[in-house]
Coordinates of C-alpha atoms and ligand atoms in Angstrom, one line a residue:
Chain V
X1 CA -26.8 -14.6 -25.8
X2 CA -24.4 -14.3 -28.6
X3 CA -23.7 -17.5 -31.1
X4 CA -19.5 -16.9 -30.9
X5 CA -19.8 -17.1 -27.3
X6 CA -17.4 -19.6 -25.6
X7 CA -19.9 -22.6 -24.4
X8 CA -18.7 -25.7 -22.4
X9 CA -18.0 -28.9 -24.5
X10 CA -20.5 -30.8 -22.9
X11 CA -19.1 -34.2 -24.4
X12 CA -16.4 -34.6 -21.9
X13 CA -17.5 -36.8 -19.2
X14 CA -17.4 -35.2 -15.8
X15 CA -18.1 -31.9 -17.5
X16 CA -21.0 -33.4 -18.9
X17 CA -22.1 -34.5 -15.1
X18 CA -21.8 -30.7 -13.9
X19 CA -23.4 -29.4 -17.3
X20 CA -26.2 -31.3 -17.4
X21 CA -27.2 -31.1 -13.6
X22 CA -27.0 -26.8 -14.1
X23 CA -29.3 -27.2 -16.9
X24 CA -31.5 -28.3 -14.1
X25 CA -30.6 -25.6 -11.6
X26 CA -28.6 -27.8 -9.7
X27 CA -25.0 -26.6 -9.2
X28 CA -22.9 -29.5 -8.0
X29 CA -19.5 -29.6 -6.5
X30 CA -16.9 -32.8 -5.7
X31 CA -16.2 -34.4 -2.5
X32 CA -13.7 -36.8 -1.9
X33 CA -14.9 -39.8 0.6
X34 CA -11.7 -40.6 1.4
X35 CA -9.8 -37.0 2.2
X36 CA -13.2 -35.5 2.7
X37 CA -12.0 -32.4 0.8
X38 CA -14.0 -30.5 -1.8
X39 CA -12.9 -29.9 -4.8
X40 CA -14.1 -27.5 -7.9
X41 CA -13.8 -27.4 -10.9
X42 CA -14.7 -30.8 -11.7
X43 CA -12.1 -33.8 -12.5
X44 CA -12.3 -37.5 -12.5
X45 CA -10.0 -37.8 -9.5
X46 CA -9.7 -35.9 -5.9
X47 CA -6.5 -33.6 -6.8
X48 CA -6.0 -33.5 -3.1
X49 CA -5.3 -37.2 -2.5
X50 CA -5.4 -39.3 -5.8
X51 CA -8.8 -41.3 -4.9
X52 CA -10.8 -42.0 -7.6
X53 CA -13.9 -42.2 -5.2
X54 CA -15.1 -38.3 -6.0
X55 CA -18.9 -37.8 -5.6
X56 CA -20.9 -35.2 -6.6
X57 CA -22.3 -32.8 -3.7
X58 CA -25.3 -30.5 -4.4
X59 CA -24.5 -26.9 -3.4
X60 CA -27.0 -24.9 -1.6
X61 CA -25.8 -22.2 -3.8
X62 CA -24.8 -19.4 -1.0
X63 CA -21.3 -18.1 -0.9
X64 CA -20.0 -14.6 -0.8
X65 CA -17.7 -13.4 -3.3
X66 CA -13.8 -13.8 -2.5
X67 CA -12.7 -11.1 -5.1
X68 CA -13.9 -9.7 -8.2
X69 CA -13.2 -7.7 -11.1
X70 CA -15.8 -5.0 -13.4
X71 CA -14.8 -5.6 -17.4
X72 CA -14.5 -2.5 -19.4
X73 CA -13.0 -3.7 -22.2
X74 CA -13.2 -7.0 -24.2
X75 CA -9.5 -7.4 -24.9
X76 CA -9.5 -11.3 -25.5
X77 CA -13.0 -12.3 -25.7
X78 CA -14.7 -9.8 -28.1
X79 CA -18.6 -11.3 -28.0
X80 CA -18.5 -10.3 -24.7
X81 CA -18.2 -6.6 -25.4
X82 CA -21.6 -5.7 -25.3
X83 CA -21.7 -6.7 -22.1
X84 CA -19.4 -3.7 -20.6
X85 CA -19.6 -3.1 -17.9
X86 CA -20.0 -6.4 -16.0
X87 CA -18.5 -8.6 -13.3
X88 CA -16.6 -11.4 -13.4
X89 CA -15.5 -12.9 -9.7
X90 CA -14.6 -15.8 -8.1
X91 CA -17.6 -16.7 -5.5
X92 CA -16.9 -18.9 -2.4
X93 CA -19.7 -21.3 -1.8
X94 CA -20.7 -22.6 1.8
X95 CA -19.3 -25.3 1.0
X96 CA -15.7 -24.0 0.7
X97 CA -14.8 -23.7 -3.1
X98 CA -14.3 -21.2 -5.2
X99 CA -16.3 -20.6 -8.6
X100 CA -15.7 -18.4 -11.4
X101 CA -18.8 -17.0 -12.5
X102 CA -20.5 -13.7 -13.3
X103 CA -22.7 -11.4 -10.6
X104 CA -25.9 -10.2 -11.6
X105 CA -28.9 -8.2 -10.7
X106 CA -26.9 -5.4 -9.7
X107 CA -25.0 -2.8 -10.6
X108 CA -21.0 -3.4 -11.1
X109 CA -20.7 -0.3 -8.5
X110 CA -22.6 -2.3 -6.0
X111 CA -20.5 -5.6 -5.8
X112 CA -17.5 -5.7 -3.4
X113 CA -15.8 -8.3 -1.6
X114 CA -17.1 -10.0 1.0
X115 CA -21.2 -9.5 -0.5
X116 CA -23.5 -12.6 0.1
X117 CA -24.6 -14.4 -3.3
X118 CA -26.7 -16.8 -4.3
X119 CA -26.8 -18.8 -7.8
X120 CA -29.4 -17.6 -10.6
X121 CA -29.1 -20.1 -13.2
X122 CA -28.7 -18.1 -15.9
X123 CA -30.1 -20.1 -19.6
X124 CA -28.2 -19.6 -22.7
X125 CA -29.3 -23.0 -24.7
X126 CA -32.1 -24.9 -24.7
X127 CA -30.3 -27.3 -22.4
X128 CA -27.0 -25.5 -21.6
X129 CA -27.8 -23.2 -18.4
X130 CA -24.8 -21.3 -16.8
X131 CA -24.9 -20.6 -12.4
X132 CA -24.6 -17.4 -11.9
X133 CA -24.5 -15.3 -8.7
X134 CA -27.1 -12.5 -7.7
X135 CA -26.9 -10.6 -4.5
X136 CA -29.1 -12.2 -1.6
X137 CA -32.0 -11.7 -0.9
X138 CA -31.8 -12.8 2.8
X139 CA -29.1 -11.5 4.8
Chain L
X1 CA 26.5 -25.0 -7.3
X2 CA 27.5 -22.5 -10.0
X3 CA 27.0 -23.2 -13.5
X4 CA 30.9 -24.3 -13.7
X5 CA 31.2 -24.5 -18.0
X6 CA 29.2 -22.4 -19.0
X7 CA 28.6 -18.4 -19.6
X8 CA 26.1 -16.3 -21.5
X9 CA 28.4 -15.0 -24.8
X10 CA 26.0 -13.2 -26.6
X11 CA 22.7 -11.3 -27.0
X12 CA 20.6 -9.8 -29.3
X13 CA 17.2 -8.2 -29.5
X14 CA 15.5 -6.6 -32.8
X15 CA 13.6 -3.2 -32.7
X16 CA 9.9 -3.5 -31.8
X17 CA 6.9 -2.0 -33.6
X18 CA 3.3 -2.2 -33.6
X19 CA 2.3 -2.1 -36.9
X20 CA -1.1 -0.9 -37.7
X21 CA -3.0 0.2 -40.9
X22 CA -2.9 3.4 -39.7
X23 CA 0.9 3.6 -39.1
X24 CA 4.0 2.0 -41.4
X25 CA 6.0 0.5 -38.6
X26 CA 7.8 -2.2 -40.0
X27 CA 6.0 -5.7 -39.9
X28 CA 7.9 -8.9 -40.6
X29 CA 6.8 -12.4 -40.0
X30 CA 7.3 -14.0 -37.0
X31 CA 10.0 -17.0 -39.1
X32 CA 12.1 -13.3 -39.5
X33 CA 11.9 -11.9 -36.2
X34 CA 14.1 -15.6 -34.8
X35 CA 16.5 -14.8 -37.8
X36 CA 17.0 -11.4 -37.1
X37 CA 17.3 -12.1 -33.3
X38 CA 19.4 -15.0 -33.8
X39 CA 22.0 -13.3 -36.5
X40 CA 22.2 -9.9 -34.1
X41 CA 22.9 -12.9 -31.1
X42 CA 25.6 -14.7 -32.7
X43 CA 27.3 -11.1 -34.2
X44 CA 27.1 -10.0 -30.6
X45 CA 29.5 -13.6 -30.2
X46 CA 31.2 -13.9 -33.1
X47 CA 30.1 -16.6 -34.1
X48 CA 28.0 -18.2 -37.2
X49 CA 25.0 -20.6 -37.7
X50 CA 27.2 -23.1 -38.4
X51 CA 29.2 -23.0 -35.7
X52 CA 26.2 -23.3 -33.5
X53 CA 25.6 -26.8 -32.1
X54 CA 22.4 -26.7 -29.7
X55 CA 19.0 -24.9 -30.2
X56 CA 16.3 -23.4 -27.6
X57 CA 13.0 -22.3 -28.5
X58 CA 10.7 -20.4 -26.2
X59 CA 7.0 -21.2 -27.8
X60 CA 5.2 -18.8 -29.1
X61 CA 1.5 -17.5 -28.1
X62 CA 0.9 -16.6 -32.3
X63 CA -0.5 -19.8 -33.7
X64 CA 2.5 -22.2 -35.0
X65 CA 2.6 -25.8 -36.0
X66 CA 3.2 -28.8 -33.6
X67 CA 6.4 -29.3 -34.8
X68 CA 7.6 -25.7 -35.2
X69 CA 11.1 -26.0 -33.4
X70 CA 12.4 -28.3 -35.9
X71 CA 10.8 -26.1 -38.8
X72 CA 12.4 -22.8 -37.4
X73 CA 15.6 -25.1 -37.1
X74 CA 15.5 -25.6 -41.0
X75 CA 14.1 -22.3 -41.8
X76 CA 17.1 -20.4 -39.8
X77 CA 19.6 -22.6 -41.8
X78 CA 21.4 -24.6 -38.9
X79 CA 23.1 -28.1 -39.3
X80 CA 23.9 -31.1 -37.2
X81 CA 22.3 -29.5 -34.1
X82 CA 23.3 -31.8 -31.2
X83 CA 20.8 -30.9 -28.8
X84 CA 16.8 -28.8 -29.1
X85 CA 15.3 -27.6 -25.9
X86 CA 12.1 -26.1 -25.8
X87 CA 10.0 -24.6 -23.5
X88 CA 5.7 -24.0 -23.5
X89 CA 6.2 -22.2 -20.0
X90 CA 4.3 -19.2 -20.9
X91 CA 5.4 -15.6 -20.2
X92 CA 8.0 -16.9 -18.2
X93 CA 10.3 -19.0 -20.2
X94 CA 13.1 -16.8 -20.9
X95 CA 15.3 -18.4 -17.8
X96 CA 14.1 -21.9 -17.8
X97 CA 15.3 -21.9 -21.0
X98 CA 18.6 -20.7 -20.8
X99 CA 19.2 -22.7 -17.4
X100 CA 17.8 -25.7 -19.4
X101 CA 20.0 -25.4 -22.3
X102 CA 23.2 -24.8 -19.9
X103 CA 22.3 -28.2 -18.4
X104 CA 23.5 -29.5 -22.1
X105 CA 26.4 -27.3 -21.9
X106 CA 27.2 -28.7 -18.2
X107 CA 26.4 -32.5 -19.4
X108 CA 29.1 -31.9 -22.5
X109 CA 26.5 -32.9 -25.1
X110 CA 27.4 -29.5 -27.2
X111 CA 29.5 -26.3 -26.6
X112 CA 26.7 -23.6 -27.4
X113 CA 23.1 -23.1 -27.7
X114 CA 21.1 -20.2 -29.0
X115 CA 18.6 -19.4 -27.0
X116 CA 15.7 -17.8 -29.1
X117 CA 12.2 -16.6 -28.4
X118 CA 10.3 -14.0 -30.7
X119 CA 6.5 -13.1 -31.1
X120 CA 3.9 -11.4 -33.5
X121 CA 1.2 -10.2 -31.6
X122 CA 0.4 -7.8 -33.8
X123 CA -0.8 -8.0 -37.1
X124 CA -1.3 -5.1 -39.5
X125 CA -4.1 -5.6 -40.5
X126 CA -6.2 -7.5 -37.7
X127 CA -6.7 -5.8 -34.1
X128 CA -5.8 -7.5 -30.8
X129 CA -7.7 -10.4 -29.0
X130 CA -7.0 -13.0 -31.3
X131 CA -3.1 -13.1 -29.5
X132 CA -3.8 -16.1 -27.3
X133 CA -5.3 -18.7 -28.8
X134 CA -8.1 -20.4 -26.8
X135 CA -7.6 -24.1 -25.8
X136 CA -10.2 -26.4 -27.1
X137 CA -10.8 -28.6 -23.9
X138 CA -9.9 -28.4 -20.2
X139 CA -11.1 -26.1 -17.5
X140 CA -11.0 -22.6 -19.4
X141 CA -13.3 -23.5 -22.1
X142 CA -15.5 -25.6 -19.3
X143 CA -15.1 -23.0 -16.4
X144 CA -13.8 -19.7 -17.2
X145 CA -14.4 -18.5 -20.9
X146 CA -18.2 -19.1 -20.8
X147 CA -18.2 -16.3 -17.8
X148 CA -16.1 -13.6 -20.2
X149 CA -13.2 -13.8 -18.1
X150 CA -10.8 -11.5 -20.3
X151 CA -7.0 -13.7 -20.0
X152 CA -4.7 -12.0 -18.1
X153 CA -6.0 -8.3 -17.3
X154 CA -8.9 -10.0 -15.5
X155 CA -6.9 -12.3 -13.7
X156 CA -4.2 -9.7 -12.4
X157 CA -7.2 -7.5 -11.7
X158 CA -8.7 -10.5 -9.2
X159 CA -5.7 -10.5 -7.7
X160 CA -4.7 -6.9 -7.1
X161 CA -8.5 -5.9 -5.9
X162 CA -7.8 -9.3 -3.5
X163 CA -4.7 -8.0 -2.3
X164 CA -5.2 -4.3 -1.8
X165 CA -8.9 -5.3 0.5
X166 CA -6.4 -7.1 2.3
X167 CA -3.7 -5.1 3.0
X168 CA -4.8 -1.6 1.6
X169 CA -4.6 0.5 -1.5
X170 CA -1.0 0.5 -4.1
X171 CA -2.6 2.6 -6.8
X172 CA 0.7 5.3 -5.6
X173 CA 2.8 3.2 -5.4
X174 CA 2.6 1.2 -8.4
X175 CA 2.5 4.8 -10.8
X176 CA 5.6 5.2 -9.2
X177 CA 7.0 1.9 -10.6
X178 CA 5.5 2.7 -13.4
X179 CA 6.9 6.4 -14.3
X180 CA 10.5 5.3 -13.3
X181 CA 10.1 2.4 -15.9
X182 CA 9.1 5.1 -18.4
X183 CA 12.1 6.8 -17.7
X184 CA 14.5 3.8 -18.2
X185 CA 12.8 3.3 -21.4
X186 CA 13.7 6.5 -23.0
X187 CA 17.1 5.8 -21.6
X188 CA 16.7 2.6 -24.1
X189 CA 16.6 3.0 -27.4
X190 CA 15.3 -0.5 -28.0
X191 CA 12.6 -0.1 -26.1
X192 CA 9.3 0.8 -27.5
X193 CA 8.0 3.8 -25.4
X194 CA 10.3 6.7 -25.6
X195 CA 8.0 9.5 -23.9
X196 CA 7.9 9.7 -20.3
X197 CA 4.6 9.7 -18.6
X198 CA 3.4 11.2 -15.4
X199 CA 1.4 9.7 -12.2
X200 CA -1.2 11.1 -13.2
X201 CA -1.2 9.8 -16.9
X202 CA -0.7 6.1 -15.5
X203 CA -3.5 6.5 -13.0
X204 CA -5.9 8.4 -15.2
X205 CA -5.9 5.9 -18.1
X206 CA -8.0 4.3 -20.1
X207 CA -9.6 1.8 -17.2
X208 CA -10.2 -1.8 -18.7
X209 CA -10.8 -4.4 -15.6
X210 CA -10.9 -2.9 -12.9
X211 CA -8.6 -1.9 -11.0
X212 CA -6.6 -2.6 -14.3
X213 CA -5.9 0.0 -16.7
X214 CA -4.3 1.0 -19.8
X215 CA -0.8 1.5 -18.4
X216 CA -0.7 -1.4 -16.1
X217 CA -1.2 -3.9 -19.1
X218 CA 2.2 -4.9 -21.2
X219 CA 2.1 -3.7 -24.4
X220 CA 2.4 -6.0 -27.4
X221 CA 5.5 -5.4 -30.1
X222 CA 6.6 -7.5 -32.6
X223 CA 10.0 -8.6 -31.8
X224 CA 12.8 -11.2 -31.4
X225 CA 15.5 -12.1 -29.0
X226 CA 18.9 -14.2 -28.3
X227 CA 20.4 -15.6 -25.7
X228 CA 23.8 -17.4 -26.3
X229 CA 25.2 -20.1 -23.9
X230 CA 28.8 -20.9 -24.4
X231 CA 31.3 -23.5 -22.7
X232 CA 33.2 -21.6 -21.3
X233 CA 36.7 -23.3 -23.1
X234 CA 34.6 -21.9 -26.7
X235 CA 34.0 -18.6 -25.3
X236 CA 37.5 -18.2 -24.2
X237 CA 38.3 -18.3 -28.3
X238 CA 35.9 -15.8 -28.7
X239 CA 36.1 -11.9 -28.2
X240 CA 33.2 -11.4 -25.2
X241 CA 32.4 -10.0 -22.1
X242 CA 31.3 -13.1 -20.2
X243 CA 28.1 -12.9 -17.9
X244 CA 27.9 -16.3 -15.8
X245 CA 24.7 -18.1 -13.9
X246 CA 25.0 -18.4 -10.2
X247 CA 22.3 -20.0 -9.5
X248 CA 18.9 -20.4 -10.2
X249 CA 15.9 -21.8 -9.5
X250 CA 11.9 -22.8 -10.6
X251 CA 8.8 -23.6 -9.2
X252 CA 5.5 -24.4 -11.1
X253 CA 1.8 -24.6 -9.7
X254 CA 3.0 -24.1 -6.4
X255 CA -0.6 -24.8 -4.8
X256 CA -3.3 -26.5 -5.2
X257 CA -5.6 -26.1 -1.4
X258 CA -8.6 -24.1 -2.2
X259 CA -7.9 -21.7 0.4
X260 CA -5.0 -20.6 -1.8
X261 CA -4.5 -16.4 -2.2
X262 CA -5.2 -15.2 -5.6
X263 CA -2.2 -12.6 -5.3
X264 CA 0.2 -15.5 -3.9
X265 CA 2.8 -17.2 -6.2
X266 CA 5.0 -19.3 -6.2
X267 CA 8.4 -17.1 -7.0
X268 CA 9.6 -17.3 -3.3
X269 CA 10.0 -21.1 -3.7
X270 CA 11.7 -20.1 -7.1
X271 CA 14.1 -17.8 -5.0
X272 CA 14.8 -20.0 -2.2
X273 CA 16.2 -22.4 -4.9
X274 CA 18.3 -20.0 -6.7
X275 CA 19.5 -18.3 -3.4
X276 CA 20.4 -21.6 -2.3
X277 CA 22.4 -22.4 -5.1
X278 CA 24.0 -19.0 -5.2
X279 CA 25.3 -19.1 -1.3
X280 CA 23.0 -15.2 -1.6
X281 CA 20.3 -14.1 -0.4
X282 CA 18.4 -10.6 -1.6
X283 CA 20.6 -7.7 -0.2
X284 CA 23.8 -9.1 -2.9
X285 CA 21.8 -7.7 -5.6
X286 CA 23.1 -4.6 -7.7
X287 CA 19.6 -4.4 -9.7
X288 CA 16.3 -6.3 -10.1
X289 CA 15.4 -7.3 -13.6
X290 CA 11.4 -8.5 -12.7
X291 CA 9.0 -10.1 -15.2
X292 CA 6.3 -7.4 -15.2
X293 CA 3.1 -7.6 -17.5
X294 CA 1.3 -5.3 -14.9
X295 CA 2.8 -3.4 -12.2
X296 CA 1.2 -5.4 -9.2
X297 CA 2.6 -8.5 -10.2
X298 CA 6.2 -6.8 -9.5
X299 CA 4.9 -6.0 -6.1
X300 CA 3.8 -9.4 -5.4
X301 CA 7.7 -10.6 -5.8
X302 CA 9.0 -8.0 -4.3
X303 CA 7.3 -9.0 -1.3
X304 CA 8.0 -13.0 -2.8
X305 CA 11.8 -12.5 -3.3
X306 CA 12.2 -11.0 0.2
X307 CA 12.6 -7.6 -0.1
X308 CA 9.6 -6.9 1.9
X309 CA 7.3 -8.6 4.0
X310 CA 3.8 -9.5 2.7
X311 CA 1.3 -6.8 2.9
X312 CA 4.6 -4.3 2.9
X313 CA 5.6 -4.1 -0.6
X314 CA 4.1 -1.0 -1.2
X315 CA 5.6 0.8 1.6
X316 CA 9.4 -0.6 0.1
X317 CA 8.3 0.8 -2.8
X318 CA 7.6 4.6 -1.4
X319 CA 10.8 4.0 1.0
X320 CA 13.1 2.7 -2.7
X321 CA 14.3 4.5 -5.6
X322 CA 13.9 2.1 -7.6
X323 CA 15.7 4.1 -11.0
X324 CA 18.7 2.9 -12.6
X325 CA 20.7 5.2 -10.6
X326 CA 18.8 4.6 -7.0
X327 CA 19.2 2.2 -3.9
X328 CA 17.3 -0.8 -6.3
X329 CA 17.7 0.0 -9.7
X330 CA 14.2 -2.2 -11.2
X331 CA 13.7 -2.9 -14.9
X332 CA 16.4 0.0 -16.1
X333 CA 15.6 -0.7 -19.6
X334 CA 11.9 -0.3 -19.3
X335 CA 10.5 -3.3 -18.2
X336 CA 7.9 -5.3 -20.4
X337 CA 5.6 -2.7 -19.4
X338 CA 7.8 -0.2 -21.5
X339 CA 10.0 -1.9 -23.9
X340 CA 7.0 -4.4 -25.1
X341 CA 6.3 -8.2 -24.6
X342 CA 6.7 -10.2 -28.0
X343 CA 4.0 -13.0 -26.9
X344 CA 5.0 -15.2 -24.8
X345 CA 7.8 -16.6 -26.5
X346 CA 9.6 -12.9 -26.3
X347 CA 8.6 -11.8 -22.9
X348 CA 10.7 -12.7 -20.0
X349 CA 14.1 -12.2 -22.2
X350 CA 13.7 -8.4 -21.8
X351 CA 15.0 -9.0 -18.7
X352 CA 17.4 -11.6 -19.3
X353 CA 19.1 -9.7 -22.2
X354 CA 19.1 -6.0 -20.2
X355 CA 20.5 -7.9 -17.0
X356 CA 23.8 -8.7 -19.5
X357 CA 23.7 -5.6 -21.1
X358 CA 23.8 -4.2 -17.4
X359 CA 26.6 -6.3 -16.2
X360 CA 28.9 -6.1 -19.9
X361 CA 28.3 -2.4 -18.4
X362 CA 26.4 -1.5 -21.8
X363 CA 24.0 0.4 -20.1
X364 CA 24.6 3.6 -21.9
X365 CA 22.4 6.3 -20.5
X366 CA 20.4 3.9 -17.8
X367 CA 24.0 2.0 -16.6
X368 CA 23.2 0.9 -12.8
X369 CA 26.9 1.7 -11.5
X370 CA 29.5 -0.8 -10.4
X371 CA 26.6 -3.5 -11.7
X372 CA 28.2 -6.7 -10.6
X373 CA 25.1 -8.9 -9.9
X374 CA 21.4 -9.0 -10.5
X375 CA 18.3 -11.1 -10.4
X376 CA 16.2 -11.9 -13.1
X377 CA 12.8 -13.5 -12.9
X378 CA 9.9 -14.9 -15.4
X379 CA 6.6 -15.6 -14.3
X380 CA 3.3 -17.4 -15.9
X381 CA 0.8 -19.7 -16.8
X382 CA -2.5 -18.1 -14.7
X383 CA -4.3 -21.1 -13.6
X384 CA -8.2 -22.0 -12.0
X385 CA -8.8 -19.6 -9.1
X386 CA -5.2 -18.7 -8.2
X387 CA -2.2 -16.5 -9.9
X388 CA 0.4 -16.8 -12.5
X389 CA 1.9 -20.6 -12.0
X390 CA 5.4 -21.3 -13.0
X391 CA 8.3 -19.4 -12.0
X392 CA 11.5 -18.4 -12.5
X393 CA 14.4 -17.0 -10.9
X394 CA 18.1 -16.8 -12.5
X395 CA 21.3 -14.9 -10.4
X396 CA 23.5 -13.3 -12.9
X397 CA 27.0 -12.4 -12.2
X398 CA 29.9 -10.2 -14.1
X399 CA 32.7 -12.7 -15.3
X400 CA 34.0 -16.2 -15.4
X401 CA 32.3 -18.7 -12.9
X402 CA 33.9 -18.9 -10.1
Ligands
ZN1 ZN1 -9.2 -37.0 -1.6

């Protein structure tokens, strides 16, 4: 964990919701009572139909990933180059939205599209954890 | 609906550089680069700053203050302005703000506006990746940044290694793009590259997010460039070679479902509205004139604009020559890719100011022949989980409106 890093503001309200539920291992997700769609990444209102009725869902954490990408160069965010090579992708959770988030626990070369994940909180504060993905263990 | 009043009268476009400690390519700040574009623009009209009654400004991606327009407006030296359009579109802006500022031509407010966007990605003496600056609040610093997604590369990256699980590999195809762009740029003397490079050069490059590399990403120039709109009773008492708008059309954050495609956008909605407008549809074009910060994202409207279906652009690519001389001439001055992107307030009017260049017939050595008609596009703005998000599409045409 490097101090420059990009962290969430954790002072915005509904951020702080999702933010402070990670930092448990909990990784939460919206769902709109009214619409019943889900929605990610986290707002005050369901961007589907307008309601302001949007509760918060616990994810079981299970997805797959939808697509990904293996960084070899830091071109915008430079604290990240000591990271090279490693995977950025957007995972689709069971529950049918799609995170951006890191894979772990493997090597880049073994990530494709389409592998099962599951989230491995990952902590980079004393109360700040980030949900990442690792391959799963049960198939 | 044509734009009845109002023609493009002038152009202009500054060298580009890169300048570097290690090299003396010229730098100047990024105040000079919109003076320079905007005197080589209204000597390309015949006209002076004086004369000029309406300002656009494409925003740039370098840092500038909130009320930056207004300062550039004072800083350039124009008076009594009658009408300031700006546009924060991202890479794209080029033709919403020309077909923007024609709206105040159309309405009668003024009888011209220069059209101006410029960029300074490139300091001297600092590297890259301080070119877009981050925004304090909203979903990227919440739900991106903190994951190391790396702007655009990644994000065009997501979507090509989507796109090509779906429908099959383009790495071919899109070298072949590439190469011919290299070609029209040393057929450009404006344009920053001026050595061709082989397939094997653009596949064998430098990889930075996979499947991304080297020679799929733009490359950053300093630069400036004009647009000027002109009624078209002032541009009759002018000496120029008038280019007119026949239709055009935008679309921004096209979709919102979260089933959405990462490699989908939302340029065939764009398209439908400047087809629409025009009475034309894709097989009227002389030449193509595509925003391009990578090579995929050319394929995606290729496929988007109707030249191919989905899944099929590559093939149209193998089956096309795509050089300024072939069946679809594409980019004949290089492209972003090879004549450079100033930021984003420069980008898209590469290929606004080469599509008039094209139909003045100033083409020199890369001249599509008989060029009567072309598209132009700007794309922009990646979003949450999905592609580039606003979208342009202008039909430009040789002459008078109709
Ligand atoms: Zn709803």
């Amino acid at each position: 964990m490097t101090a420059d890093r990009p962290l969430p503001d954790r002072d915005a309200t509904v951020d702080a919701q999702f933010w402070a539920a990670a930092s448990e291992g909990r990784l939460l997700v919206q769902e709109c009572p009214d619409c019943e769609n889900r929605q990610f990444f986290p707002r005050e209102w369901c961007h589907f139909c307008g309601s302001e009725a949007v509760e918060w869902v616990e994810s079981e954490g299970s997805g797959h990933v939808h697509t990904y990408t293996v960084i070899r160069r830091a071109t915008e965010l430079p604290a990240f180059a000591e990271d090279v090579p490693y995977v950025v992708a957007y995972v689709e959770l069971d529950e049918g939205v799609r995170v951006c988030s890191n894979v772990v626990g493997c090597a880049p070369a073994a990530v494709e599209i389409g592998l099962p994940v599951e989230v491995a909180f990952d902590r980079v504060t004393e109360d700040l954890a980030l949900p990442k993905f690792r391959p799963s263990e049960e198939e | 609906m044509v734009l009845e009043d109002t023609v493009i009268a002038g152009v202009g476009e500054t060298a580009k550089s890169r300048p570097s400690e290690r090299n003396d390519q010229p730098y100047h700040t990024l105040e000079e680069y919109f003076w320079r574009a905007a005197r080589e623009t209204l000597a390309d009209a015949g006209l002076a700053f004086t004369e000029i009654d309406g300002l656009g400004v494409a925003r740039p991606s370098v840092e500038t203050p909130y009320r930056y327009p207004m300062m550039l407006a004072e800083t350039l030296g124009f008076e009594d302005l009658a009408w300031v359009t700006v546009t924060d579109h991202c890479g794209g802006q080029a033709v919403p703000l020309v077909t923007q500022a024609a709206q105040a031509i159309e309405s009668g407010v003024v009888d011209s506006i220069l059209c101006l966007g410029a960029g300074t990605p490139k300091h001297p003496e600092k590297g890259s990746g301080e070119v877009f600056p981050r925004d304090p609040r909203g979903f990227d610093r919440e739900y991106v940044a903190p994951f190391g997604m790396q702007g655009a590369n990644a994000l065009l990256a997501l979507a090509q290694q989507r796109y090509t699980h779906e429908y099959g590999p383009v790495r071919d195809q899109l070298a072949e793009v590439y190469v011919t762009q290299r070609d029209h740029a040393t057929r450009n003397p404006l344009a920053y590259f001026d050595e061709p490079v082989t397939a094997e050069e653009y596949k064998n490059s430098e990889p930075i997010a996979d499947p991304i590399r080297l020679f799929d990403c733009v490359v950053p120039v300093n630069a400036g460039f004009g647009v000027l709109l002109a009624s078209t009773d002032l541009a009759g008492e002018l000496d120029v070679d008038p280019v007119s708008i026949r239709g055009f059309g935008h679309s921004y954050n096209p979709e919102v479902a979260q089933q959405r495609t990462f490699y989908g956008m939302g340029i065939e909605a764009a398209a439908e509205r400047a087809y629409g407008m025009a009475g034309l549809g894709p097989g009227e074009m002389d030449f193509l004139q595509l925003y391009d910060d990578y090579p995929i994202v050319e394929l995606f409207q290729l496929e988007e604009l109707g030249y191919a279906a989905r899944g099929e652009g590559a093939d149209f690519v193998a089956e096309t020559d795509l050089s300024y001389a072939g069946d679809l001439p594409l980019n004949t001055g290089g492209g972003q890719l090879c004549v450079g992107q100033a930021g984003v307030g420069g980008a898209a009017f590469v290929q606004v100011v080469e599509a008039v260049r094209q139909l003045r017939g100033e083409g020199g050595r890369r001249q599509v022949p008989g060029a009567e008609r072309g598209l132009v596009t700007g794309v922009g703005a990646g979003q949450y989980g999905k592609n580039l998000t606003a979208h342009s599409v202008g039909i430009l045409e040789r002459g008078w409106p109709a």
